[in-house]
PDB file of N, CA, C and O in Angstrom:
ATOM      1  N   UNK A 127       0.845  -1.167   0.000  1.00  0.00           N
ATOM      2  CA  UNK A 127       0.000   0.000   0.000  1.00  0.00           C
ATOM      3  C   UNK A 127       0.894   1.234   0.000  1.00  0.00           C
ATOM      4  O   UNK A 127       1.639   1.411   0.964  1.00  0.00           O
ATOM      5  N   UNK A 128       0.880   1.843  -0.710  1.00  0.00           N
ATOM      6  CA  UNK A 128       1.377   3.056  -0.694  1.00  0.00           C
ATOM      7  C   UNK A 128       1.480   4.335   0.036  1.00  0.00           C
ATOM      8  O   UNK A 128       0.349   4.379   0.521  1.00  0.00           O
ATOM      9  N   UNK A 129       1.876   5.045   0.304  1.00  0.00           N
ATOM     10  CA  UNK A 129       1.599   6.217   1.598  1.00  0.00           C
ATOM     11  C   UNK A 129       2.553   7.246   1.028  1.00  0.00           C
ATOM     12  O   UNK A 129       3.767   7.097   0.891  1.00  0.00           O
ATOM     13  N   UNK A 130       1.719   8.479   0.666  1.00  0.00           N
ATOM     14  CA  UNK A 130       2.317   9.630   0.264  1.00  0.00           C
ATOM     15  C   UNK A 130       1.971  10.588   1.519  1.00  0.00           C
ATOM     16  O   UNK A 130       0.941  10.709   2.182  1.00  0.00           O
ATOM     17  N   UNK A 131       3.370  11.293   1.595  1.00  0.00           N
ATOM     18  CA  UNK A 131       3.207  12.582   3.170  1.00  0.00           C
ATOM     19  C   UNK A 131       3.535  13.481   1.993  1.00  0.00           C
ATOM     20  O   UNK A 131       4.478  13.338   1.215  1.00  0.00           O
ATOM     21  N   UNK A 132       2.455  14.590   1.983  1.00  0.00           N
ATOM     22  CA  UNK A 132       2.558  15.716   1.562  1.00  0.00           C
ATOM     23  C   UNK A 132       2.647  16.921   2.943  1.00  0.00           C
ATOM     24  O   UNK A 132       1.800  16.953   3.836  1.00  0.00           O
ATOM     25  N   UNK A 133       3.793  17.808   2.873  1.00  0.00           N
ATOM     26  CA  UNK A 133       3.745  18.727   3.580  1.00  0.00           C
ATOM     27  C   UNK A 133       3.548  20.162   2.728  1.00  0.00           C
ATOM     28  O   UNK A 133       3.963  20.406   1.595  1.00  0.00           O
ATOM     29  N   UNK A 134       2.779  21.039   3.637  1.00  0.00           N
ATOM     30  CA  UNK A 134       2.571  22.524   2.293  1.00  0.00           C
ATOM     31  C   UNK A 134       1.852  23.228   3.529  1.00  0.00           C
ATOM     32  O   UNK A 134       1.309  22.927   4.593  1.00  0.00           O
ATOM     33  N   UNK A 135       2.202  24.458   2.679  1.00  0.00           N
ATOM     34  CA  UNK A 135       1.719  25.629   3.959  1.00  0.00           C
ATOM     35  C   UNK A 135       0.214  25.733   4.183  1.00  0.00           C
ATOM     36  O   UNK A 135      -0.691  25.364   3.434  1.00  0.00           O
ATOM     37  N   UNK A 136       0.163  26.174   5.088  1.00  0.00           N
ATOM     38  CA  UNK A 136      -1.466  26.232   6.092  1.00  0.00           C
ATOM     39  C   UNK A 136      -2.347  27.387   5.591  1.00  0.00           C
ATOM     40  O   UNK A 136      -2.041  28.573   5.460  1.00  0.00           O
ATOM     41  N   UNK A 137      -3.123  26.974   5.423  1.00  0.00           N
ATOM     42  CA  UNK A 137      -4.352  28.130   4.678  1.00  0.00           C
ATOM     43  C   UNK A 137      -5.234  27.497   3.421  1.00  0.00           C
ATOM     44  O   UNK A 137      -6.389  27.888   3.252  1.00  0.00           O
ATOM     45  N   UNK A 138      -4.608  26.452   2.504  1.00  0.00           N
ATOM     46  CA  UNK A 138      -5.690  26.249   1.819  1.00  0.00           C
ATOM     47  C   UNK A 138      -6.847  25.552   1.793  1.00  0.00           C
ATOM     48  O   UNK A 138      -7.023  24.608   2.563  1.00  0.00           O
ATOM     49  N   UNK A 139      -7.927  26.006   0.745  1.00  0.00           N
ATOM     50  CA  UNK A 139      -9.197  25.583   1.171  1.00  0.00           C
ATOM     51  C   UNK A 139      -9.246  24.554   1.120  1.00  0.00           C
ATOM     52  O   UNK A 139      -8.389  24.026   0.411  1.00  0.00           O
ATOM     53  N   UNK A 140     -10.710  23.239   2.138  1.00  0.00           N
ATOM     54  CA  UNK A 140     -10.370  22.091   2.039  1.00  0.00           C
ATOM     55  C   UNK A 140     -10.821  21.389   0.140  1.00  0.00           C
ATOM     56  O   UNK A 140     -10.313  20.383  -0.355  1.00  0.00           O
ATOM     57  N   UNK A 141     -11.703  22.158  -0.432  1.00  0.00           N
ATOM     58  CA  UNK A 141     -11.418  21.677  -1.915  1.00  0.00           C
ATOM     59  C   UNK A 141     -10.514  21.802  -2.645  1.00  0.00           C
ATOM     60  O   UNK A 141     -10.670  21.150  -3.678  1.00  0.00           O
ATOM     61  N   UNK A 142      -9.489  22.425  -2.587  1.00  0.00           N
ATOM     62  CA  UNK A 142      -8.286  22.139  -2.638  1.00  0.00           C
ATOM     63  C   UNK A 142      -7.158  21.521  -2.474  1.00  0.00           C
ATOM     64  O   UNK A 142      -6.201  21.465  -3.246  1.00  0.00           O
ATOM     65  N   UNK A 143      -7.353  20.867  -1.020  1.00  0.00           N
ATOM     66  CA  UNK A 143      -6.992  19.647  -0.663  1.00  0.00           C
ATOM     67  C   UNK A 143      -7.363  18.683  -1.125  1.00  0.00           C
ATOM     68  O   UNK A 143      -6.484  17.840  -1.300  1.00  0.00           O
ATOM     69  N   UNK A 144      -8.574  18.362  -1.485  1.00  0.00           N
ATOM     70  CA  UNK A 144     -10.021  17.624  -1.925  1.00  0.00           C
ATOM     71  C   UNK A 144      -8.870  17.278  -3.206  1.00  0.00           C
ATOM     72  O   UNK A 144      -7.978  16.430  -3.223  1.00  0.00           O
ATOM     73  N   UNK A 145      -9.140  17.951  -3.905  1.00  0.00           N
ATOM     74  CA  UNK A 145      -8.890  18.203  -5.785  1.00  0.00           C
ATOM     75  C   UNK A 145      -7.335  17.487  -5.238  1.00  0.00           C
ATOM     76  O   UNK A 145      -7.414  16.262  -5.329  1.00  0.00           O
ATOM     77  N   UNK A 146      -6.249  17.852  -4.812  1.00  0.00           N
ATOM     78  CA  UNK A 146      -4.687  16.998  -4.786  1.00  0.00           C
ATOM     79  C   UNK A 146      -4.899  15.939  -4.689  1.00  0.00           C
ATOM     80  O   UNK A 146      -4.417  15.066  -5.410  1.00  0.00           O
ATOM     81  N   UNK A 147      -6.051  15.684  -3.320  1.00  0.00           N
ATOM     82  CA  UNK A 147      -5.796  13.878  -3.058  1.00  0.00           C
ATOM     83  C   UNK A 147      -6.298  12.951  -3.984  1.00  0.00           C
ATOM     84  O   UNK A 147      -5.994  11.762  -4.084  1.00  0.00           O
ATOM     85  N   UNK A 148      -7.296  13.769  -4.823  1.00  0.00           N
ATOM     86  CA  UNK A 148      -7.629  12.729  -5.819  1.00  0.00           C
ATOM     87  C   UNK A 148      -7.130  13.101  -7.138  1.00  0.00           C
ATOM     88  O   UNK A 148      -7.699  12.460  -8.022  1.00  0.00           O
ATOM     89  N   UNK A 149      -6.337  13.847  -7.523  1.00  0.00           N
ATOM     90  CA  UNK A 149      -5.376  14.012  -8.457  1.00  0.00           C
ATOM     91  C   UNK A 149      -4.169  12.801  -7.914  1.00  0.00           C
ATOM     92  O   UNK A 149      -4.635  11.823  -8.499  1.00  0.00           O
ATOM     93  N   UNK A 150      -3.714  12.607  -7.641  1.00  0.00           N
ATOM     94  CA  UNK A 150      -2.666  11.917  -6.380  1.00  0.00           C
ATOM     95  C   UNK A 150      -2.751  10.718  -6.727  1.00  0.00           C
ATOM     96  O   UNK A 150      -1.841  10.248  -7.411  1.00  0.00           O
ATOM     97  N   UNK A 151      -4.054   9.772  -6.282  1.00  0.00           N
ATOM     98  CA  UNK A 151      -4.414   8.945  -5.953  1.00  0.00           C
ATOM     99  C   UNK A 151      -4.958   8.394  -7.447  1.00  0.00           C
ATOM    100  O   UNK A 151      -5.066   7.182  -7.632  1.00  0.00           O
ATOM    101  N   UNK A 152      -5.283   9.338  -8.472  1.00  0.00           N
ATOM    102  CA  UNK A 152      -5.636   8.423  -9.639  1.00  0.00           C
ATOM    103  C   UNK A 152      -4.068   8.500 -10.297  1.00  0.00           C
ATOM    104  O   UNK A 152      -3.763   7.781 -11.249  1.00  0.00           O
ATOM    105  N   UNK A 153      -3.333   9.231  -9.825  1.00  0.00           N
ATOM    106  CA  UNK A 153      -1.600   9.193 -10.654  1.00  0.00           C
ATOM    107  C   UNK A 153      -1.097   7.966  -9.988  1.00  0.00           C
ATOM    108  O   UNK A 153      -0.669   7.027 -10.658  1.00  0.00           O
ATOM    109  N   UNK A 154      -1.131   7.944  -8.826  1.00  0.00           N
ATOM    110  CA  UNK A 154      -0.179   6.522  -8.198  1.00  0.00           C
ATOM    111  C   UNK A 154      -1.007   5.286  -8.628  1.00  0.00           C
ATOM    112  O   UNK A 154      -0.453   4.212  -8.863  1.00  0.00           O
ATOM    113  N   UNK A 155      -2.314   5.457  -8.725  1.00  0.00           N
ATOM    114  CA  UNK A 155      -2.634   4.391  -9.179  1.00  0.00           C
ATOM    115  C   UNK A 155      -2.212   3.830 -10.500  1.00  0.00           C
ATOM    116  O   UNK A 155      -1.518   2.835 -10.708  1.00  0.00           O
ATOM    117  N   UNK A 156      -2.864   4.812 -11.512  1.00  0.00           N
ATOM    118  CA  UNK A 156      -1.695   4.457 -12.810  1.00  0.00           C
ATOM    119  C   UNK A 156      -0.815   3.790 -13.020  1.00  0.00           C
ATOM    120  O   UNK A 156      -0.814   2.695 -13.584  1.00  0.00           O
ATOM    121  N   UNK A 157       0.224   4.502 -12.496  1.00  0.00           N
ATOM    122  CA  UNK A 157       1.714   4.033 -11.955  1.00  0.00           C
ATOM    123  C   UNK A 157       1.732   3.029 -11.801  1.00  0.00           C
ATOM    124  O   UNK A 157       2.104   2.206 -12.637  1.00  0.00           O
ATOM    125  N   UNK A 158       1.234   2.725 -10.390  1.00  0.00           N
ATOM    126  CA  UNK A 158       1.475   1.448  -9.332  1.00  0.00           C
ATOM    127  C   UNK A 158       0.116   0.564  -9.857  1.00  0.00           C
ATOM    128  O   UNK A 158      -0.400  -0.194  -9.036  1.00  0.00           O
ATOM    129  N   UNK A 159      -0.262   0.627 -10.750  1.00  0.00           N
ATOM    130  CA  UNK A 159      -1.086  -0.305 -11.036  1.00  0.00           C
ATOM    131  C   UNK A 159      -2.364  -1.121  -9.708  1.00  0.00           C
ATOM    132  O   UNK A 159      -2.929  -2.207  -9.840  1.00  0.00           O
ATOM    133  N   UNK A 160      -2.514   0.038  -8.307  1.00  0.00           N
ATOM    134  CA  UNK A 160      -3.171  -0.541  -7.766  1.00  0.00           C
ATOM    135  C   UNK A 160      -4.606   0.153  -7.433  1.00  0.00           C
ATOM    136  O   UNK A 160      -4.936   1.010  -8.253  1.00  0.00           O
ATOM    137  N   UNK A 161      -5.479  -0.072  -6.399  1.00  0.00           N
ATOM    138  CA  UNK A 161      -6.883   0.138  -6.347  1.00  0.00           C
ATOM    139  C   UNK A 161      -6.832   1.927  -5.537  1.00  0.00           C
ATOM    140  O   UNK A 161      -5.962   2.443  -4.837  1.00  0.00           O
ATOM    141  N   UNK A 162      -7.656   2.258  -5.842  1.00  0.00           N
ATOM    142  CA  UNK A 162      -7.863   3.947  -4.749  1.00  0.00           C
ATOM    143  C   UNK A 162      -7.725   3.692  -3.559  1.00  0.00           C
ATOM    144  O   UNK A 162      -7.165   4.526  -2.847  1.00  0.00           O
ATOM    145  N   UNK A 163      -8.204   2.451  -3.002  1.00  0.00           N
ATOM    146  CA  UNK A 163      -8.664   1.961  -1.905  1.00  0.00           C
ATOM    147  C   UNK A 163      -6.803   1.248  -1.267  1.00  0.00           C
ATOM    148  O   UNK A 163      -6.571   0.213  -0.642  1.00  0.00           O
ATOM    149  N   UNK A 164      -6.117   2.006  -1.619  1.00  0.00           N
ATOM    150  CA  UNK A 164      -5.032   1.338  -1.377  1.00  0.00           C
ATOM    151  C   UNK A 164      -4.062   2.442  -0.589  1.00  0.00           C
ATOM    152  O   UNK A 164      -3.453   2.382   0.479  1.00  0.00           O
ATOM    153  N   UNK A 165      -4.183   3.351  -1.481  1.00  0.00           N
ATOM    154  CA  UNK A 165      -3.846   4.869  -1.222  1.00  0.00           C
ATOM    155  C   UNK A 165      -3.889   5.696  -0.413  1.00  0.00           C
ATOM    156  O   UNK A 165      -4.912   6.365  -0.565  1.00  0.00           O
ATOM    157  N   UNK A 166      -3.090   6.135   0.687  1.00  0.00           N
ATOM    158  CA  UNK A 166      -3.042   6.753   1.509  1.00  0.00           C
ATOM    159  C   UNK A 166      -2.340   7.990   1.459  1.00  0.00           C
ATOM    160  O   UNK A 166      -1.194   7.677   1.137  1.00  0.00           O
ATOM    161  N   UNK A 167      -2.406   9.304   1.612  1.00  0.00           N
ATOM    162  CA  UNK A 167      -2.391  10.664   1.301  1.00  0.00           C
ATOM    163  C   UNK A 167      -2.194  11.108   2.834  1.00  0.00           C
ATOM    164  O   UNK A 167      -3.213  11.124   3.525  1.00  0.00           O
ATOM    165  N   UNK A 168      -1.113  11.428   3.357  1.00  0.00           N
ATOM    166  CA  UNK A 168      -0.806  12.256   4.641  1.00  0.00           C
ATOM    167  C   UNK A 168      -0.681  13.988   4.036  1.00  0.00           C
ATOM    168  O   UNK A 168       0.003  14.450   3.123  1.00  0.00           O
ATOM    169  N   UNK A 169      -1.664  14.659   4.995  1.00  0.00           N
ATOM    170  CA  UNK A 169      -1.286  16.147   4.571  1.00  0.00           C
ATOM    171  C   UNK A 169      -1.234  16.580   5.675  1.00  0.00           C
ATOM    172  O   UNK A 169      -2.039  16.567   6.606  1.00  0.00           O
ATOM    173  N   UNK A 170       0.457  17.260   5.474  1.00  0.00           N
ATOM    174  CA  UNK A 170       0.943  18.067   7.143  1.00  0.00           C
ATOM    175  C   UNK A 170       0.601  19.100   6.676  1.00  0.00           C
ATOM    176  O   UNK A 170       1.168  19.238   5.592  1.00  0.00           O
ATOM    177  N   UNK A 171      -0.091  20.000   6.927  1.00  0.00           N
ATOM    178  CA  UNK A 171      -0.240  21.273   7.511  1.00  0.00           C
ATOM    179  C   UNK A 171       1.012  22.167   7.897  1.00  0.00           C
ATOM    180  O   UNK A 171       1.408  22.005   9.051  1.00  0.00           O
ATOM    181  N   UNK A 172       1.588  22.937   7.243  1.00  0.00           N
ATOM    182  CA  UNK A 172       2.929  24.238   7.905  1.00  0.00           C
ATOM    183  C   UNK A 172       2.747  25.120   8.329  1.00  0.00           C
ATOM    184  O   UNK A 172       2.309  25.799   7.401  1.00  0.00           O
ATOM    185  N   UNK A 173       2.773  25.972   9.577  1.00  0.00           N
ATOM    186  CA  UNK A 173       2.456  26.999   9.879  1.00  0.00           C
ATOM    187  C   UNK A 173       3.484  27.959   9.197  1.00  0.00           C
ATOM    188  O   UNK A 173       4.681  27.699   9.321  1.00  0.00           O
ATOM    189  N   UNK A 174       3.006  29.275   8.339  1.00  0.00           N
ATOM    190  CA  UNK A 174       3.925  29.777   7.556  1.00  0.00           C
ATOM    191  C   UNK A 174       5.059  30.588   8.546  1.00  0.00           C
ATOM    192  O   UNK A 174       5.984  31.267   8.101  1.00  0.00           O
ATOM    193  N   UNK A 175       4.813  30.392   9.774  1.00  0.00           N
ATOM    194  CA  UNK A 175       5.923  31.252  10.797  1.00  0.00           C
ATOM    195  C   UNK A 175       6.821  29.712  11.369  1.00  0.00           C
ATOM    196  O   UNK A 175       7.436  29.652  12.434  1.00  0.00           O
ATOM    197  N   UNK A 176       6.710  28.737  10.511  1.00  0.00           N
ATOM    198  CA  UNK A 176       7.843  27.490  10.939  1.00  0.00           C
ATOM    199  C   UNK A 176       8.297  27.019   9.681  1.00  0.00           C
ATOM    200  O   UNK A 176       8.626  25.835   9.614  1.00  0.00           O
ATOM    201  N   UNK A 177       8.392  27.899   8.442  1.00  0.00           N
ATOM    202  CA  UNK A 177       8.634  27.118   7.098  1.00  0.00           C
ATOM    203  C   UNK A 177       9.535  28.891   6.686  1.00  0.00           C
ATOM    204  O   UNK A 177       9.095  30.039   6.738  1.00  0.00           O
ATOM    205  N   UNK A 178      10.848  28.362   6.315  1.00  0.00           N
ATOM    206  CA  UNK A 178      11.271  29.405   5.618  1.00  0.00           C
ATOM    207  C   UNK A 178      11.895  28.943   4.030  1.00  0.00           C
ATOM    208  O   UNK A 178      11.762  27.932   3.340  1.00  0.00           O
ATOM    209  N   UNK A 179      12.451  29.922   3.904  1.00  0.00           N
ATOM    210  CA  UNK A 179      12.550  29.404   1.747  1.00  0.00           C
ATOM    211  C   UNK A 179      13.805  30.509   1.928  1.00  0.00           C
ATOM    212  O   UNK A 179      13.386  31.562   2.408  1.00  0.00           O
ATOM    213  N   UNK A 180      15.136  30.510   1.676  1.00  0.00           N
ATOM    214  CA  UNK A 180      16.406  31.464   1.266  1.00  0.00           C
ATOM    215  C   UNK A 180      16.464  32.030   2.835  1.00  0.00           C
ATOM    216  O   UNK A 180      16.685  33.205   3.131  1.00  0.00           O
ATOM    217  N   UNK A 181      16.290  31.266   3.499  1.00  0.00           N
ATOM    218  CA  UNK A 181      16.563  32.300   5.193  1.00  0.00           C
ATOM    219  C   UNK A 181      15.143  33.579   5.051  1.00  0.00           C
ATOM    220  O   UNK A 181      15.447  34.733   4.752  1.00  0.00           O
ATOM    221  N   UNK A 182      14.026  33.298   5.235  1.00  0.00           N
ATOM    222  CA  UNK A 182      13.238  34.471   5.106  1.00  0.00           C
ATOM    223  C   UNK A 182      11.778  32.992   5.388  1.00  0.00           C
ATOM    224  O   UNK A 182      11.418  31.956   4.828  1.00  0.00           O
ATOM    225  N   UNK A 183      11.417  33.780   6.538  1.00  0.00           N
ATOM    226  CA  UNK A 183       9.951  32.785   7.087  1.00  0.00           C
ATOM    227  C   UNK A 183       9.223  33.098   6.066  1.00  0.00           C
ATOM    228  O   UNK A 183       9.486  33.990   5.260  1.00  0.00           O
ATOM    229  N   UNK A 184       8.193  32.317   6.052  1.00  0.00           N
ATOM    230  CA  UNK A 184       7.219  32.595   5.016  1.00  0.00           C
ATOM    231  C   UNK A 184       6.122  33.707   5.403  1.00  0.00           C
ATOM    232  O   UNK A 184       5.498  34.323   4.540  1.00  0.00           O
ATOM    233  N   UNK A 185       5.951  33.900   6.761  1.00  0.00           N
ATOM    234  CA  UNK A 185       5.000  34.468   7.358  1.00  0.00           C
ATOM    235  C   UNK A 185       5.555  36.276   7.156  1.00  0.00           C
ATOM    236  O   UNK A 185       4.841  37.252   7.385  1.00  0.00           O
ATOM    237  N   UNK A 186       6.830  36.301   6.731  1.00  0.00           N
ATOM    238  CA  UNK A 186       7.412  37.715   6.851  1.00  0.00           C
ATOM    239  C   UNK A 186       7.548  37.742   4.830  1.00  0.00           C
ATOM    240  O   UNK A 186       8.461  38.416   4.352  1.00  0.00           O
ATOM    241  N   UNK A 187       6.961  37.274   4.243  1.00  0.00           N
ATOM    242  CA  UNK A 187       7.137  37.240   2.786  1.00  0.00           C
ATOM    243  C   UNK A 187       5.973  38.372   2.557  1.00  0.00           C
ATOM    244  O   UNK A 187       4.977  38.493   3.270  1.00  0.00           O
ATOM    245  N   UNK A 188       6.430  39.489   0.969  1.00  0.00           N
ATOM    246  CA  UNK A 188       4.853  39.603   1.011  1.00  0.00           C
ATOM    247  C   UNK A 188       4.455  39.500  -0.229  1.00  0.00           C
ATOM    248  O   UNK A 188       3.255  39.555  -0.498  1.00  0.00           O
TER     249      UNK A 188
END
């Protein structure tokens, strides 16, 4: 069974989330030739004041 951890910053809507996991889940299936029902999708949540990109938090970006 497969297990994808997606981590990404905090704020988007949950159909948005919605729309990845099953974008996701019909690609690995493809792939991996196995059932939806197999597929497991971890989504961490980042608070943008614990994620930085070039030394610069995300929360101080504008």
């Amino acid at each position: 069974m497969p297990t994808l951890h997606i981590e990404l910053l905090e704020g988007r809507p949950a159909e948005k989330k919605r729309e990845l996991v099953q974008a996701l889940t019909e690609r690995t299936c493809e792939v991996l030739g196995c059932q939806p029902g197999a597929v497991d999708i971890i989504l961490t949540e980042i608070r943008k004041d614990h994620w930085a990109t070039g030394g610069v938090l995300w929360s101080e970006k504008t």
